[in-house]
Amino acid sequence: QKFDFNFMRRYILTFILLITTLSFGYLYFLIYQKNFVKEDMVFNVPKGVGMSYIITKISNQELSKKEQNILKIFVYLFFNKKINYGEYELKKGASFFFVMKKISKGDRYYRKVVLIDGETVYNYIQTINSAEGLMGEITENIEEGYVMPDTYYYLYGESKNSIVSRAKNAMSDFLIEQLKIKNLDDNFY
């Protein structure tokens, strides 16, 4: 009885094609579909950490070592190897691809501090000092009427003085604009 090599070749090629299709399907599921983020979070990426840190912290270690290695290879091949440190807002159900795109682009999470109109400088200082993620001490001199009440956005780790400086500059800009308007009005009449 003669052995049919064409049948065997077709059988092997079909088997290889099936395995390849299943592998790519699993990779697609792992990277794009699987709910990588289990809950809404603000995730901090400290300086000097690598992919392993990000993958294990976000996925709450629910991925097997094999899945983690597949994701690391994917990142190495398709994303900028530079990891942008900082805080990132991640929504529940986000895919691994979305998370890595956000971190590689540096699409950071901005916090905010609100200085309410009509409050005293003492209250502004208290508000800034209690704002989570601001660092250092307020060393700038702050006088009543020299701080613009507004919402100020900042990144985690920014200095408290930077908020004070921005609020003082905003008030200065506002007053200069008001003086220009007043001078135009005075010249008009």
Tab-separated table of C-alpha atoms in Angstrom:
chain	number	residue	atom	x	y	z
A	1	GLN	CA	0.000	0.000	0.000
A	2	LYS	CA	1.339	3.380	-1.072
A	3	PHE	CA	1.698	6.244	1.480
A	4	ASP	CA	-0.030	9.512	0.472
A	5	PHE	CA	2.438	12.355	1.136
A	6	ASN	CA	0.061	15.049	-0.172
A	7	PHE	CA	-2.559	14.068	2.412
A	8	MET	CA	0.051	14.186	5.184
A	9	ARG	CA	1.354	17.568	3.998
A	10	ARG	CA	-2.193	19.004	3.937
A	11	TYR	CA	-2.863	17.575	7.379
A	12	ILE	CA	0.316	19.112	8.854
A	13	LEU	CA	-0.290	22.503	7.198
A	14	THR	CA	-3.886	22.525	8.448
A	15	PHE	CA	-2.685	21.670	11.943
A	16	ILE	CA	-0.036	24.439	11.866
A	17	LEU	CA	-2.592	26.945	10.568
A	18	LEU	CA	-5.038	25.963	13.324
A	19	ILE	CA	-2.410	26.322	16.063
A	20	THR	CA	-1.265	29.678	14.642
A	21	THR	CA	-4.842	30.970	14.460
A	22	LEU	CA	-5.560	29.869	18.027
A	23	SER	CA	-2.317	31.453	19.260
A	24	PHE	CA	-3.089	34.776	17.607
A	25	GLY	CA	-6.657	34.601	18.888
A	26	TYR	CA	-5.414	34.045	22.422
A	27	LEU	CA	-2.874	36.884	22.044
A	28	TYR	CA	-5.610	39.195	20.753
A	29	PHE	CA	-7.830	38.237	23.683
A	30	LEU	CA	-5.025	38.774	26.198
A	31	ILE	CA	-3.945	42.141	24.811
A	32	TYR	CA	-7.162	43.760	23.587
A	33	GLN	CA	-10.144	42.041	25.194
A	34	LYS	CA	-9.258	40.668	28.607
A	35	ASN	CA	-10.265	43.007	31.419
A	36	PHE	CA	-6.749	43.879	32.512
A	37	VAL	CA	-7.852	46.551	35.014
A	38	LYS	CA	-10.116	45.015	37.656
A	39	GLU	CA	-11.295	48.260	39.308
A	40	ASP	CA	-11.165	52.023	38.750
A	41	MET	CA	-7.852	53.293	40.044
A	42	VAL	CA	-5.252	55.985	39.972
A	43	PHE	CA	-2.086	54.006	39.328
A	44	ASN	CA	1.332	55.402	40.230
A	45	VAL	CA	4.307	54.386	38.104
A	46	PRO	CA	7.409	55.248	40.179
A	47	LYS	CA	10.707	56.192	38.543
A	48	GLY	CA	12.926	53.273	37.637
A	49	VAL	CA	10.313	50.491	37.519
A	50	GLY	CA	9.936	48.068	34.637
A	51	MET	CA	7.164	46.245	32.828
A	52	SER	CA	6.990	43.477	35.435
A	53	TYR	CA	6.001	45.986	38.100
A	54	ILE	CA	3.244	47.493	35.964
A	55	ILE	CA	1.845	44.163	34.791
A	56	THR	CA	1.723	42.556	38.247
A	57	LYS	CA	0.433	45.613	40.117
A	58	ILE	CA	-2.402	46.454	37.738
A	59	SER	CA	-3.617	42.936	37.116
A	60	ASN	CA	-3.499	42.134	40.859
A	61	GLN	CA	-1.217	39.190	40.016
A	62	GLU	CA	-4.115	37.302	38.382
A	63	LEU	CA	-2.041	36.629	35.264
A	64	SER	CA	0.083	33.530	35.001
A	65	LYS	CA	3.839	33.897	34.447
A	66	LYS	CA	3.286	32.750	30.864
A	67	GLU	CA	0.701	35.501	30.248
A	68	GLN	CA	2.964	38.088	31.881
A	69	ASN	CA	5.855	37.052	29.636
A	70	ILE	CA	3.651	37.253	26.534
A	71	LEU	CA	2.639	40.793	27.521
A	72	LYS	CA	6.264	41.776	28.139
A	73	ILE	CA	7.243	40.541	24.680
A	74	PHE	CA	4.319	42.442	23.150
A	75	VAL	CA	5.414	45.654	24.908
A	76	TYR	CA	9.016	45.162	23.828
A	77	LEU	CA	8.001	44.709	20.191
A	78	PHE	CA	5.253	47.310	19.779
A	79	PHE	CA	5.637	50.057	22.381
A	80	ASN	CA	8.207	52.649	23.227
A	81	LYS	CA	10.512	50.976	25.726
A	82	LYS	CA	10.569	54.149	27.820
A	83	ILE	CA	8.116	54.026	30.695
A	84	ASN	CA	6.740	57.423	31.664
A	85	TYR	CA	6.542	57.650	35.416
A	86	GLY	CA	3.663	59.426	37.111
A	87	GLU	CA	0.022	58.773	37.956
A	88	TYR	CA	-2.493	57.403	35.475
A	89	GLU	CA	-6.255	57.155	35.805
A	90	LEU	CA	-7.355	53.668	34.747
A	91	LYS	CA	-10.965	52.610	34.379
A	92	LYS	CA	-12.312	49.166	35.269
A	93	GLY	CA	-12.282	46.811	32.299
A	94	ALA	CA	-9.530	48.621	30.385
A	95	SER	CA	-7.443	46.381	28.154
A	96	PHE	CA	-3.701	45.906	28.465
A	97	PHE	CA	-3.244	47.682	25.124
A	98	PHE	CA	-5.125	50.758	26.393
A	99	VAL	CA	-3.064	50.844	29.608
A	100	MET	CA	0.254	50.568	27.790
A	101	LYS	CA	-0.754	53.161	25.223
A	102	LYS	CA	-1.625	55.571	28.022
A	103	ILE	CA	1.626	54.948	29.943
A	104	SER	CA	3.862	55.087	26.860
A	105	LYS	CA	2.246	58.380	25.737
A	106	GLY	CA	2.575	59.849	29.227
A	107	ASP	CA	-1.143	60.641	29.471
A	108	ARG	CA	-0.892	61.418	33.191
A	109	TYR	CA	-3.604	61.974	35.765
A	110	TYR	CA	-3.964	65.563	36.954
A	111	ARG	CA	-5.133	66.285	40.476
A	112	LYS	CA	-6.785	69.557	41.402
A	113	VAL	CA	-6.906	71.993	44.271
A	114	VAL	CA	-9.693	74.565	44.471
A	115	LEU	CA	-9.093	77.962	46.049
A	116	ILE	CA	-12.570	79.313	46.768
A	117	ASP	CA	-13.399	82.966	46.171
A	118	GLY	CA	-13.908	84.936	49.390
A	119	GLU	CA	-11.691	82.713	51.551
A	120	THR	CA	-8.768	84.078	53.525
A	121	VAL	CA	-5.101	83.437	52.794
A	122	TYR	CA	-5.026	81.244	55.905
A	123	ASN	CA	-7.740	79.026	54.356
A	124	TYR	CA	-5.864	78.927	51.038
A	125	ILE	CA	-2.724	77.762	52.839
A	126	GLN	CA	-4.735	75.095	54.676
A	127	THR	CA	-6.289	73.937	51.401
A	128	ILE	CA	-2.931	73.718	49.631
A	129	ASN	CA	-1.268	71.987	52.584
A	130	SER	CA	-4.015	69.362	52.721
A	131	ALA	CA	-4.015	68.680	48.973
A	132	GLU	CA	-2.913	65.083	48.390
A	133	GLY	CA	0.185	64.685	46.250
A	134	LEU	CA	1.643	68.166	46.700
A	135	MET	CA	5.117	68.120	48.222
A	136	GLY	CA	7.252	70.425	50.331
A	137	GLU	CA	6.417	73.422	52.443
A	138	ILE	CA	4.973	76.768	51.424
A	139	THR	CA	7.860	79.208	51.699
A	140	GLU	CA	6.497	81.974	49.469
A	141	ASN	CA	5.054	85.041	51.159
A	142	ILE	CA	1.300	85.267	50.587
A	143	GLU	CA	-0.700	88.407	51.316
A	144	GLU	CA	-4.457	88.936	51.285
A	145	GLY	CA	-5.725	89.890	47.842
A	146	TYR	CA	-2.666	88.628	45.965
A	147	VAL	CA	-3.921	85.099	45.306
A	148	MET	CA	-6.414	84.328	42.510
A	149	PRO	CA	-9.202	81.990	43.581
A	150	ASP	CA	-9.537	79.285	40.940
A	151	THR	CA	-9.079	75.579	40.267
A	152	TYR	CA	-5.434	74.629	39.842
A	153	TYR	CA	-4.428	71.303	38.302
A	154	TYR	CA	-1.192	69.589	39.231
A	155	LEU	CA	0.725	66.345	38.892
A	156	TYR	CA	1.564	64.146	41.855
A	157	GLY	CA	4.836	65.303	43.404
A	158	GLU	CA	4.540	68.939	42.338
A	159	SER	CA	5.563	71.498	44.965
A	160	LYS	CA	3.107	73.472	47.072
A	161	ASN	CA	5.023	76.619	46.143
A	162	SER	CA	4.238	76.030	42.466
A	163	ILE	CA	0.499	76.286	43.209
A	164	VAL	CA	1.032	79.468	45.249
A	165	SER	CA	3.182	80.926	42.489
A	166	ARG	CA	0.584	80.135	39.814
A	167	ALA	CA	-2.202	81.629	41.956
A	168	LYS	CA	-0.191	84.808	42.525
A	169	ASN	CA	0.687	85.085	38.815
A	170	ALA	CA	-2.958	84.530	37.853
A	171	MET	CA	-4.044	87.366	40.159
A	172	SER	CA	-1.305	89.625	38.761
A	173	ASP	CA	-2.386	88.868	35.175
A	174	PHE	CA	-6.031	89.461	36.108
A	175	LEU	CA	-5.267	92.832	37.708
A	176	ILE	CA	-3.165	93.967	34.744
A	177	GLU	CA	-6.015	93.043	32.389
A	178	GLN	CA	-8.504	94.940	34.568
A	179	LEU	CA	-6.272	98.032	34.563
A	180	LYS	CA	-6.049	97.905	30.770
A	181	ILE	CA	-9.830	97.714	30.529
A	182	LYS	CA	-10.209	100.605	33.011
A	183	ASN	CA	-7.732	102.759	31.063
A	184	LEU	CA	-9.634	102.056	27.839
A	185	ASP	CA	-12.893	103.015	29.559
A	186	ASP	CA	-11.390	106.210	30.982
A	187	ASN	CA	-10.076	107.228	27.546
A	188	PHE	CA	-13.436	106.519	25.946
A	189	TYR	CA	-15.377	108.966	28.123
